[in-house]
JSON list of C-alpha atoms in Angstrom, two decimals:
[
{"chain": "A", "resi": 1, "resn": "MET", "atom": "CA", "xyz": [290.70, 96.27, -29.96]},
{"chain": "A", "resi": 2, "resn": "ALA", "atom": "CA", "xyz": [292.00, 93.03, -28.45]},
{"chain": "A", "resi": 3, "resn": "SER", "atom": "CA", "xyz": [294.97, 91.21, -29.93]},
{"chain": "A", "resi": 4, "resn": "LEU", "atom": "CA", "xyz": [294.23, 88.19, -32.12]},
{"chain": "A", "resi": 5, "resn": "GLY", "atom": "CA", "xyz": [297.52, 86.54, -31.15]},
{"chain": "A", "resi": 6, "resn": "PRO", "atom": "CA", "xyz": [296.08, 83.69, -29.04]},
{"chain": "A", "resi": 7, "resn": "PHE", "atom": "CA", "xyz": [293.37, 82.94, -31.61]},
{"chain": "A", "resi": 8, "resn": "VAL", "atom": "CA", "xyz": [295.90, 82.74, -34.43]},
{"chain": "A", "resi": 9, "resn": "GLU", "atom": "CA", "xyz": [298.02, 80.35, -32.37]},
{"chain": "A", "resi": 10, "resn": "ILE", "atom": "CA", "xyz": [295.00, 78.18, -31.52]},
{"chain": "A", "resi": 11, "resn": "SER", "atom": "CA", "xyz": [294.07, 78.08, -35.21]},
{"chain": "A", "resi": 12, "resn": "ARG", "atom": "CA", "xyz": [297.63, 77.08, -36.12]},
{"chain": "A", "resi": 13, "resn": "ILE", "atom": "CA", "xyz": [297.62, 74.28, -33.54]},
{"chain": "A", "resi": 14, "resn": "GLN", "atom": "CA", "xyz": [294.21, 73.04, -34.74]},
{"chain": "A", "resi": 15, "resn": "ASN", "atom": "CA", "xyz": [295.46, 73.00, -38.34]},
{"chain": "A", "resi": 16, "resn": "GLU", "atom": "CA", "xyz": [298.52, 71.01, -37.29]},
{"chain": "A", "resi": 17, "resn": "ILE", "atom": "CA", "xyz": [296.34, 68.51, -35.41]},
{"chain": "A", "resi": 18, "resn": "ASN", "atom": "CA", "xyz": [294.07, 68.16, -38.47]},
{"chain": "A", "resi": 19, "resn": "ARG", "atom": "CA", "xyz": [297.12, 67.62, -40.64]},
{"chain": "A", "resi": 20, "resn": "LEU", "atom": "CA", "xyz": [298.44, 64.89, -38.34]},
{"chain": "A", "resi": 21, "resn": "PHE", "atom": "CA", "xyz": [295.07, 63.12, -38.30]},
{"chain": "A", "resi": 22, "resn": "ASP", "atom": "CA", "xyz": [294.83, 63.31, -42.11]},
{"chain": "A", "resi": 23, "resn": "ASN", "atom": "CA", "xyz": [298.29, 61.73, -42.31]},
{"chain": "A", "resi": 24, "resn": "LEU", "atom": "CA", "xyz": [297.30, 59.03, -39.80]},
{"chain": "A", "resi": 25, "resn": "LEU", "atom": "CA", "xyz": [294.11, 58.24, -41.74]},
{"chain": "A", "resi": 26, "resn": "GLU", "atom": "CA", "xyz": [296.13, 58.01, -44.97]},
{"chain": "A", "resi": 27, "resn": "LEU", "atom": "CA", "xyz": [298.59, 55.67, -43.23]},
{"chain": "A", "resi": 28, "resn": "ARG", "atom": "CA", "xyz": [295.71, 53.44, -42.06]},
{"chain": "A", "resi": 29, "resn": "SER", "atom": "CA", "xyz": [293.89, 53.37, -45.39]},
{"chain": "A", "resi": 30, "resn": "SER", "atom": "CA", "xyz": [297.07, 52.41, -47.24]},
{"chain": "A", "resi": 31, "resn": "GLY", "atom": "CA", "xyz": [297.42, 49.25, -45.14]},
{"chain": "A", "resi": 32, "resn": "GLY", "atom": "CA", "xyz": [300.34, 50.45, -43.06]},
{"chain": "A", "resi": 33, "resn": "GLU", "atom": "CA", "xyz": [302.42, 51.95, -45.84]},
{"chain": "A", "resi": 34, "resn": "VAL", "atom": "CA", "xyz": [303.32, 55.57, -45.42]},
{"chain": "A", "resi": 35, "resn": "GLY", "atom": "CA", "xyz": [301.48, 57.71, -47.97]},
{"chain": "A", "resi": 36, "resn": "GLY", "atom": "CA", "xyz": [304.60, 59.81, -48.46]},
{"chain": "A", "resi": 37, "resn": "GLU", "atom": "CA", "xyz": [307.92, 60.71, -46.99]},
{"chain": "A", "resi": 38, "resn": "TRP", "atom": "CA", "xyz": [306.91, 64.30, -46.37]},
{"chain": "A", "resi": 39, "resn": "LEU", "atom": "CA", "xyz": [303.77, 66.36, -46.05]},
{"chain": "A", "resi": 40, "resn": "PRO", "atom": "CA", "xyz": [303.56, 69.78, -47.71]},
{"chain": "A", "resi": 41, "resn": "ASN", "atom": "CA", "xyz": [302.40, 72.74, -45.63]},
{"chain": "A", "resi": 42, "resn": "ALA", "atom": "CA", "xyz": [299.18, 74.44, -46.70]},
{"chain": "A", "resi": 43, "resn": "ASP", "atom": "CA", "xyz": [297.42, 77.76, -46.14]},
{"chain": "A", "resi": 44, "resn": "VAL", "atom": "CA", "xyz": [293.65, 78.03, -46.66]},
{"chain": "A", "resi": 45, "resn": "TYR", "atom": "CA", "xyz": [291.89, 81.39, -46.68]},
{"chain": "A", "resi": 46, "resn": "GLU", "atom": "CA", "xyz": [288.91, 83.04, -48.27]},
{"chain": "A", "resi": 47, "resn": "THR", "atom": "CA", "xyz": [287.94, 86.47, -49.49]},
{"chain": "A", "resi": 48, "resn": "ASP", "atom": "CA", "xyz": [284.54, 87.79, -50.52]},
{"chain": "A", "resi": 49, "resn": "LYS", "atom": "CA", "xyz": [285.05, 86.33, -54.00]},
{"chain": "A", "resi": 50, "resn": "GLU", "atom": "CA", "xyz": [287.17, 83.21, -53.64]},
{"chain": "A", "resi": 51, "resn": "LEU", "atom": "CA", "xyz": [288.59, 80.43, -51.49]},
{"chain": "A", "resi": 52, "resn": "VAL", "atom": "CA", "xyz": [292.36, 80.01, -51.86]},
{"chain": "A", "resi": 53, "resn": "VAL", "atom": "CA", "xyz": [294.55, 77.04, -50.95]},
{"chain": "A", "resi": 54, "resn": "LYS", "atom": "CA", "xyz": [298.33, 77.36, -51.16]},
{"chain": "A", "resi": 55, "resn": "PHE", "atom": "CA", "xyz": [300.67, 74.39, -50.88]},
{"chain": "A", "resi": 56, "resn": "GLU", "atom": "CA", "xyz": [304.41, 74.72, -50.27]},
{"chain": "A", "resi": 57, "resn": "LEU", "atom": "CA", "xyz": [306.10, 72.44, -52.82]},
{"chain": "A", "resi": 58, "resn": "PRO", "atom": "CA", "xyz": [309.74, 73.52, -52.93]},
{"chain": "A", "resi": 59, "resn": "GLY", "atom": "CA", "xyz": [311.76, 71.63, -55.50]},
{"chain": "A", "resi": 60, "resn": "VAL", "atom": "CA", "xyz": [308.70, 69.92, -57.04]},
{"chain": "A", "resi": 61, "resn": "THR", "atom": "CA", "xyz": [308.29, 70.30, -60.78]},
{"chain": "A", "resi": 62, "resn": "LEU", "atom": "CA", "xyz": [304.94, 70.70, -62.51]},
{"chain": "A", "resi": 63, "resn": "LYS", "atom": "CA", "xyz": [305.24, 67.28, -64.16]},
{"chain": "A", "resi": 64, "resn": "ASP", "atom": "CA", "xyz": [305.66, 65.64, -60.74]},
{"chain": "A", "resi": 65, "resn": "VAL", "atom": "CA", "xyz": [302.45, 66.94, -59.12]},
{"chain": "A", "resi": 66, "resn": "THR", "atom": "CA", "xyz": [298.75, 66.17, -59.60]},
{"chain": "A", "resi": 67, "resn": "LEU", "atom": "CA", "xyz": [295.71, 67.90, -58.18]},
{"chain": "A", "resi": 68, "resn": "ALA", "atom": "CA", "xyz": [292.15, 66.60, -57.84]},
{"chain": "A", "resi": 69, "resn": "ILE", "atom": "CA", "xyz": [288.90, 67.37, -56.06]},
{"chain": "A", "resi": 70, "resn": "ASN", "atom": "CA", "xyz": [287.06, 64.43, -54.48]},
{"chain": "A", "resi": 71, "resn": "GLY", "atom": "CA", "xyz": [283.78, 65.44, -52.87]},
{"chain": "A", "resi": 72, "resn": "ASN", "atom": "CA", "xyz": [284.76, 68.22, -50.49]},
{"chain": "A", "resi": 73, "resn": "SER", "atom": "CA", "xyz": [288.44, 67.21, -50.38]},
{"chain": "A", "resi": 74, "resn": "LEU", "atom": "CA", "xyz": [291.19, 68.83, -52.39]},
{"chain": "A", "resi": 75, "resn": "VAL", "atom": "CA", "xyz": [293.98, 66.30, -52.93]},
{"chain": "A", "resi": 76, "resn": "VAL", "atom": "CA", "xyz": [297.51, 67.13, -54.05]},
{"chain": "A", "resi": 77, "resn": "ARG", "atom": "CA", "xyz": [299.91, 64.26, -54.82]},
{"chain": "A", "resi": 78, "resn": "GLY", "atom": "CA", "xyz": [303.37, 64.14, -56.20]},
{"chain": "A", "resi": 79, "resn": "GLU", "atom": "CA", "xyz": [307.00, 63.43, -55.69]},
{"chain": "A", "resi": 80, "resn": "LYS", "atom": "CA", "xyz": [309.97, 65.56, -54.78]},
{"chain": "A", "resi": 81, "resn": "LYS", "atom": "CA", "xyz": [312.99, 63.94, -56.38]},
{"chain": "A", "resi": 82, "resn": "ARG", "atom": "CA", "xyz": [316.46, 64.02, -54.95]},
{"chain": "A", "resi": 83, "resn": "SER", "atom": "CA", "xyz": [319.07, 65.49, -57.26]},
{"chain": "A", "resi": 84, "resn": "GLU", "atom": "CA", "xyz": [321.28, 62.94, -59.03]},
{"chain": "A", "resi": 85, "resn": "SER", "atom": "CA", "xyz": [324.48, 64.51, -57.67]},
{"chain": "A", "resi": 86, "resn": "ALA", "atom": "CA", "xyz": [323.34, 63.95, -54.07]},
{"chain": "A", "resi": 87, "resn": "ARG", "atom": "CA", "xyz": [322.54, 60.24, -54.40]},
{"chain": "A", "resi": 88, "resn": "ASP", "atom": "CA", "xyz": [326.09, 59.00, -53.80]},
{"chain": "A", "resi": 89, "resn": "ALA", "atom": "CA", "xyz": [327.13, 61.75, -51.39]},
{"chain": "A", "resi": 90, "resn": "LYS", "atom": "CA", "xyz": [328.01, 61.29, -47.73]},
{"chain": "A", "resi": 91, "resn": "PHE", "atom": "CA", "xyz": [325.64, 63.60, -45.84]},
{"chain": "A", "resi": 92, "resn": "HIS", "atom": "CA", "xyz": [326.60, 65.42, -42.67]},
{"chain": "A", "resi": 93, "resn": "CYS", "atom": "CA", "xyz": [323.08, 66.76, -42.19]},
{"chain": "A", "resi": 94, "resn": "MET", "atom": "CA", "xyz": [319.87, 65.91, -44.03]},
{"chain": "A", "resi": 95, "resn": "GLU", "atom": "CA", "xyz": [316.74, 67.88, -43.10]},
{"chain": "A", "resi": 96, "resn": "ARG", "atom": "CA", "xyz": [315.02, 68.39, -46.45]},
{"chain": "A", "resi": 97, "resn": "GLY", "atom": "CA", "xyz": [312.28, 65.91, -47.27]},
{"chain": "A", "resi": 98, "resn": "PHE", "atom": "CA", "xyz": [312.21, 63.91, -50.49]},
{"chain": "A", "resi": 99, "resn": "GLY", "atom": "CA", "xyz": [309.94, 61.29, -51.91]},
{"chain": "A", "resi": 100, "resn": "LYS", "atom": "CA", "xyz": [306.25, 60.90, -52.58]},
{"chain": "A", "resi": 101, "resn": "PHE", "atom": "CA", "xyz": [303.65, 63.01, -50.83]},
{"chain": "A", "resi": 102, "resn": "LYS", "atom": "CA", "xyz": [299.90, 63.34, -50.54]},
{"chain": "A", "resi": 103, "resn": "ARG", "atom": "CA", "xyz": [298.04, 66.15, -48.80]},
{"chain": "A", "resi": 104, "resn": "VAL", "atom": "CA", "xyz": [294.28, 66.42, -48.36]},
{"chain": "A", "resi": 105, "resn": "VAL", "atom": "CA", "xyz": [292.59, 69.72, -47.55]},
{"chain": "A", "resi": 106, "resn": "HIS", "atom": "CA", "xyz": [288.89, 69.75, -46.71]},
{"chain": "A", "resi": 107, "resn": "ILE", "atom": "CA", "xyz": [286.86, 72.45, -48.42]},
{"chain": "A", "resi": 108, "resn": "THR", "atom": "CA", "xyz": [284.10, 73.62, -46.08]},
{"chain": "A", "resi": 109, "resn": "SER", "atom": "CA", "xyz": [282.89, 76.74, -47.93]},
{"chain": "A", "resi": 110, "resn": "PRO", "atom": "CA", "xyz": [280.52, 76.57, -50.90]},
{"chain": "A", "resi": 111, "resn": "VAL", "atom": "CA", "xyz": [282.70, 76.99, -54.01]},
{"chain": "A", "resi": 112, "resn": "ASN", "atom": "CA", "xyz": [282.58, 76.24, -57.72]},
{"chain": "A", "resi": 113, "resn": "THR", "atom": "CA", "xyz": [285.10, 73.39, -58.02]},
{"chain": "A", "resi": 114, "resn": "HIS", "atom": "CA", "xyz": [284.69, 73.29, -61.82]},
{"chain": "A", "resi": 115, "resn": "ALA", "atom": "CA", "xyz": [286.07, 76.82, -62.16]},
{"chain": "A", "resi": 116, "resn": "ALA", "atom": "CA", "xyz": [289.29, 76.33, -60.18]},
{"chain": "A", "resi": 117, "resn": "ALA", "atom": "CA", "xyz": [292.32, 78.36, -61.22]},
{"chain": "A", "resi": 118, "resn": "THR", "atom": "CA", "xyz": [295.84, 77.12, -60.46]},
{"chain": "A", "resi": 119, "resn": "GLU", "atom": "CA", "xyz": [299.44, 78.25, -60.72]},
{"chain": "A", "resi": 120, "resn": "LEU", "atom": "CA", "xyz": [302.78, 76.95, -59.50]},
{"chain": "A", "resi": 121, "resn": "VAL", "atom": "CA", "xyz": [305.22, 79.81, -58.86]},
{"chain": "A", "resi": 122, "resn": "ASP", "atom": "CA", "xyz": [308.44, 79.71, -56.82]},
{"chain": "A", "resi": 123, "resn": "GLY", "atom": "CA", "xyz": [307.55, 76.41, -55.17]},
{"chain": "A", "resi": 124, "resn": "VAL", "atom": "CA", "xyz": [304.04, 77.48, -54.12]},
{"chain": "A", "resi": 125, "resn": "LEU", "atom": "CA", "xyz": [300.99, 75.87, -55.73]},
{"chain": "A", "resi": 126, "resn": "LYS", "atom": "CA", "xyz": [298.02, 78.24, -55.54]},
{"chain": "A", "resi": 127, "resn": "VAL", "atom": "CA", "xyz": [294.50, 76.90, -56.12]},
{"chain": "A", "resi": 128, "resn": "SER", "atom": "CA", "xyz": [291.62, 79.41, -56.24]},
{"chain": "A", "resi": 129, "resn": "PHE", "atom": "CA", "xyz": [287.93, 78.51, -56.24]},
{"chain": "A", "resi": 130, "resn": "PRO", "atom": "CA", "xyz": [285.20, 81.10, -56.92]},
{"chain": "A", "resi": 131, "resn": "ARG", "atom": "CA", "xyz": [282.78, 81.27, -54.01]},
{"chain": "A", "resi": 132, "resn": "VAL", "atom": "CA", "xyz": [279.10, 80.60, -54.63]},
{"chain": "A", "resi": 133, "resn": "PRO", "atom": "CA", "xyz": [276.13, 81.70, -52.51]},
{"chain": "A", "resi": 134, "resn": "ASN", "atom": "CA", "xyz": [275.41, 79.37, -49.63]},
{"chain": "A", "resi": 135, "resn": "ARG", "atom": "CA", "xyz": [271.88, 78.09, -50.14]},
{"chain": "A", "resi": 136, "resn": "ARG", "atom": "CA", "xyz": [271.92, 75.82, -47.10]},
{"chain": "A", "resi": 137, "resn": "GLY", "atom": "CA", "xyz": [269.87, 77.11, -44.24]},
{"chain": "A", "resi": 138, "resn": "GLU", "atom": "CA", "xyz": [268.06, 79.67, -46.41]},
{"chain": "A", "resi": 139, "resn": "GLU", "atom": "CA", "xyz": [264.38, 79.46, -47.02]},
{"chain": "A", "resi": 140, "resn": "VAL", "atom": "CA", "xyz": [263.77, 78.63, -50.67]},
{"chain": "A", "resi": 141, "resn": "PRO", "atom": "CA", "xyz": [260.20, 78.87, -51.94]},
{"chain": "A", "resi": 142, "resn": "ILE", "atom": "CA", "xyz": [258.89, 75.81, -53.78]},
{"chain": "A", "resi": 143, "resn": "PRO", "atom": "CA", "xyz": [256.08, 76.47, -56.28]},
{"chain": "A", "resi": 144, "resn": "ILE", "atom": "CA", "xyz": [252.97, 74.31, -55.95]},
{"chain": "A", "resi": 145, "resn": "LYS", "atom": "CA", "xyz": [251.22, 73.19, -59.11]},
{"chain": "A", "resi": 146, "resn": "ASP", "atom": "CA", "xyz": [247.48, 73.58, -59.35]},
{"chain": "A", "resi": 147, "resn": "GLY", "atom": "CA", "xyz": [246.00, 70.11, -59.71]},
{"chain": "A", "resi": 148, "resn": "GLY", "atom": "CA", "xyz": [243.13, 71.52, -61.82]},
{"chain": "A", "resi": 149, "resn": "ARG", "atom": "CA", "xyz": [240.34, 70.27, -59.57]}
]
């Protein structure tokens, strides 16, 4: 069996490109203001029973994050606050992102958005949607009423 290595890398690059375009679109729609100071990473995968989206939100508390579904877009917003003790410090290196964020993930599989299950554990927000049968493209019979003539 052939290695999936190149395909995984292509998928990772495509996801990164999508993420950059989503960020650019958010920047444009906000009139030039940056939608956030950092952009959380996300994993999206599906099983036979569910579609799962995981967001990395290290240091973000539950009260500082919101989640919504808008059409086929899952939107997570929030803010990662800087600790009070670090505000007046003189930094030698600063790589961790802080501030507001917004991340949009497009849901392309048919799922029940009303039955979403969520949990925030160890800085990872997991959102699970039950899958529903895809009726698009299937032939669906339509009964014809007898006009009585």
